[in-house]
Amino acid sequence: MRTLVEIPDDDIKWLDRQADERGVSRTALVRDAVAQMRSGTSRKAVDNFFGMWRDRSDVGDGGSFQRRIRMGDEG
């Protein structure tokens, strides 16, 4: 379904830059934003959690950490 939305020029410029950086159209970017809002997921939420374990020394390669957790030895 097509819709007409008025968006300030500064926001359009920002959307165009974001779309260009991601290699998608402005329309695809807006569609994705709406889908994320509907699902309750946002890129900011993902960014906030990305790398949160980077300073942990007990994780190792991930596989050994997973095996330890499954065996009940959480370190």
PDB file of C-alpha atoms in Angstrom:
ATOM      1  CA  MET A   1       0.000   0.000   0.000  1.00  0.00           C
ATOM      2  CA  ARG A   2       1.314   3.431  -0.821  1.00  0.00           C
ATOM      3  CA  THR A   3       1.051   6.331   1.565  1.00  0.00           C
ATOM      4  CA  LEU A   4       2.048   9.964   1.543  1.00  0.00           C
ATOM      5  CA  VAL A   5       3.960  11.266   4.545  1.00  0.00           C
ATOM      6  CA  GLU A   6       5.366  14.729   5.133  1.00  0.00           C
ATOM      7  CA  ILE A   7       8.876  14.584   6.573  1.00  0.00           C
ATOM      8  CA  PRO A   8      11.081  17.627   7.257  1.00  0.00           C
ATOM      9  CA  ASP A   9      13.930  18.227   4.792  1.00  0.00           C
ATOM     10  CA  ASP A  10      16.627  17.589   7.421  1.00  0.00           C
ATOM     11  CA  ASP A  11      15.094  14.206   8.196  1.00  0.00           C
ATOM     12  CA  ILE A  12      14.928  13.324   4.486  1.00  0.00           C
ATOM     13  CA  LYS A  13      18.637  14.187   4.137  1.00  0.00           C
ATOM     14  CA  TRP A  14      19.417  11.993   7.140  1.00  0.00           C
ATOM     15  CA  LEU A  15      17.312   9.137   5.734  1.00  0.00           C
ATOM     16  CA  ASP A  16      19.075   9.433   2.388  1.00  0.00           C
ATOM     17  CA  ARG A  17      22.502   9.253   4.066  1.00  0.00           C
ATOM     18  CA  GLN A  18      21.435   6.215   6.092  1.00  0.00           C
ATOM     19  CA  ALA A  19      20.001   4.511   3.027  1.00  0.00           C
ATOM     20  CA  ASP A  20      23.178   5.214   1.051  1.00  0.00           C
ATOM     21  CA  GLU A  21      25.423   3.860   3.828  1.00  0.00           C
ATOM     22  CA  ARG A  22      23.352   0.671   4.051  1.00  0.00           C
ATOM     23  CA  GLY A  23      22.943   0.256   0.318  1.00  0.00           C
ATOM     24  CA  VAL A  24      19.143   0.298   0.423  1.00  0.00           C
ATOM     25  CA  SER A  25      16.439   2.628  -0.792  1.00  0.00           C
ATOM     26  CA  ARG A  26      14.834   5.254   1.420  1.00  0.00           C
ATOM     27  CA  THR A  27      11.591   3.305   1.111  1.00  0.00           C
ATOM     28  CA  ALA A  28      13.235   0.100   2.328  1.00  0.00           C
ATOM     29  CA  LEU A  29      14.745   1.966   5.260  1.00  0.00           C
ATOM     30  CA  VAL A  30      11.381   3.406   6.325  1.00  0.00           C
ATOM     31  CA  ARG A  31       9.693   0.015   5.853  1.00  0.00           C
ATOM     32  CA  ASP A  32      12.355  -1.604   8.055  1.00  0.00           C
ATOM     33  CA  ALA A  33      11.939   1.077  10.734  1.00  0.00           C
ATOM     34  CA  VAL A  34       8.184   0.494  10.860  1.00  0.00           C
ATOM     35  CA  ALA A  35       8.688  -3.277  11.080  1.00  0.00           C
ATOM     36  CA  GLN A  36      11.182  -2.828  13.930  1.00  0.00           C
ATOM     37  CA  MET A  37       8.805  -0.546  15.802  1.00  0.00           C
ATOM     38  CA  ARG A  38       5.998  -3.085  15.411  1.00  0.00           C
ATOM     39  CA  SER A  39       8.179  -5.922  16.677  1.00  0.00           C
ATOM     40  CA  GLY A  40       9.480  -3.859  19.593  1.00  0.00           C
ATOM     41  CA  THR A  41      13.046  -4.171  18.355  1.00  0.00           C
ATOM     42  CA  SER A  42      15.210  -1.211  17.559  1.00  0.00           C
ATOM     43  CA  ARG A  43      18.700  -0.864  16.158  1.00  0.00           C
ATOM     44  CA  LYS A  44      19.625   1.186  19.223  1.00  0.00           C
ATOM     45  CA  ALA A  45      18.666  -1.719  21.481  1.00  0.00           C
ATOM     46  CA  VAL A  46      20.850  -4.059  19.438  1.00  0.00           C
ATOM     47  CA  ASP A  47      23.729  -1.566  19.521  1.00  0.00           C
ATOM     48  CA  ASN A  48      23.382  -1.194  23.293  1.00  0.00           C
ATOM     49  CA  PHE A  49      23.893  -4.930  23.829  1.00  0.00           C
ATOM     50  CA  PHE A  50      26.457  -5.599  21.103  1.00  0.00           C
ATOM     51  CA  GLY A  51      29.829  -6.402  22.651  1.00  0.00           C
ATOM     52  CA  MET A  52      28.609  -6.343  26.234  1.00  0.00           C
ATOM     53  CA  TRP A  53      30.714  -9.427  27.009  1.00  0.00           C
ATOM     54  CA  ARG A  54      33.871  -8.204  25.262  1.00  0.00           C
ATOM     55  CA  ASP A  55      35.713  -7.648  28.555  1.00  0.00           C
ATOM     56  CA  ARG A  56      34.906 -11.086  30.001  1.00  0.00           C
ATOM     57  CA  SER A  57      37.903 -13.388  30.158  1.00  0.00           C
ATOM     58  CA  ASP A  58      35.925 -16.546  30.987  1.00  0.00           C
ATOM     59  CA  VAL A  59      34.079 -16.796  27.665  1.00  0.00           C
ATOM     60  CA  GLY A  60      36.968 -17.914  25.445  1.00  0.00           C
ATOM     61  CA  ASP A  61      35.889 -19.118  22.023  1.00  0.00           C
ATOM     62  CA  GLY A  62      32.200 -19.322  22.871  1.00  0.00           C
ATOM     63  CA  GLY A  63      31.992 -23.065  22.273  1.00  0.00           C
ATOM     64  CA  SER A  64      33.884 -23.973  25.444  1.00  0.00           C
ATOM     65  CA  PHE A  65      31.806 -21.455  27.397  1.00  0.00           C
ATOM     66  CA  GLN A  66      28.614 -22.995  26.026  1.00  0.00           C
ATOM     67  CA  ARG A  67      29.747 -26.513  26.967  1.00  0.00           C
ATOM     68  CA  ARG A  68      30.623 -25.332  30.502  1.00  0.00           C
ATOM     69  CA  ILE A  69      27.201 -23.752  30.931  1.00  0.00           C
ATOM     70  CA  ARG A  70      25.423 -26.851  29.642  1.00  0.00           C
ATOM     71  CA  MET A  71      27.377 -29.045  32.057  1.00  0.00           C
ATOM     72  CA  GLY A  72      26.336 -26.809  34.966  1.00  0.00           C
ATOM     73  CA  ASP A  73      29.744 -25.290  35.683  1.00  0.00           C
ATOM     74  CA  GLU A  74      29.154 -21.568  35.216  1.00  0.00           C
ATOM     75  CA  GLY A  75      32.637 -20.641  36.420  1.00  0.00           C
TER      76      GLY A  75
END
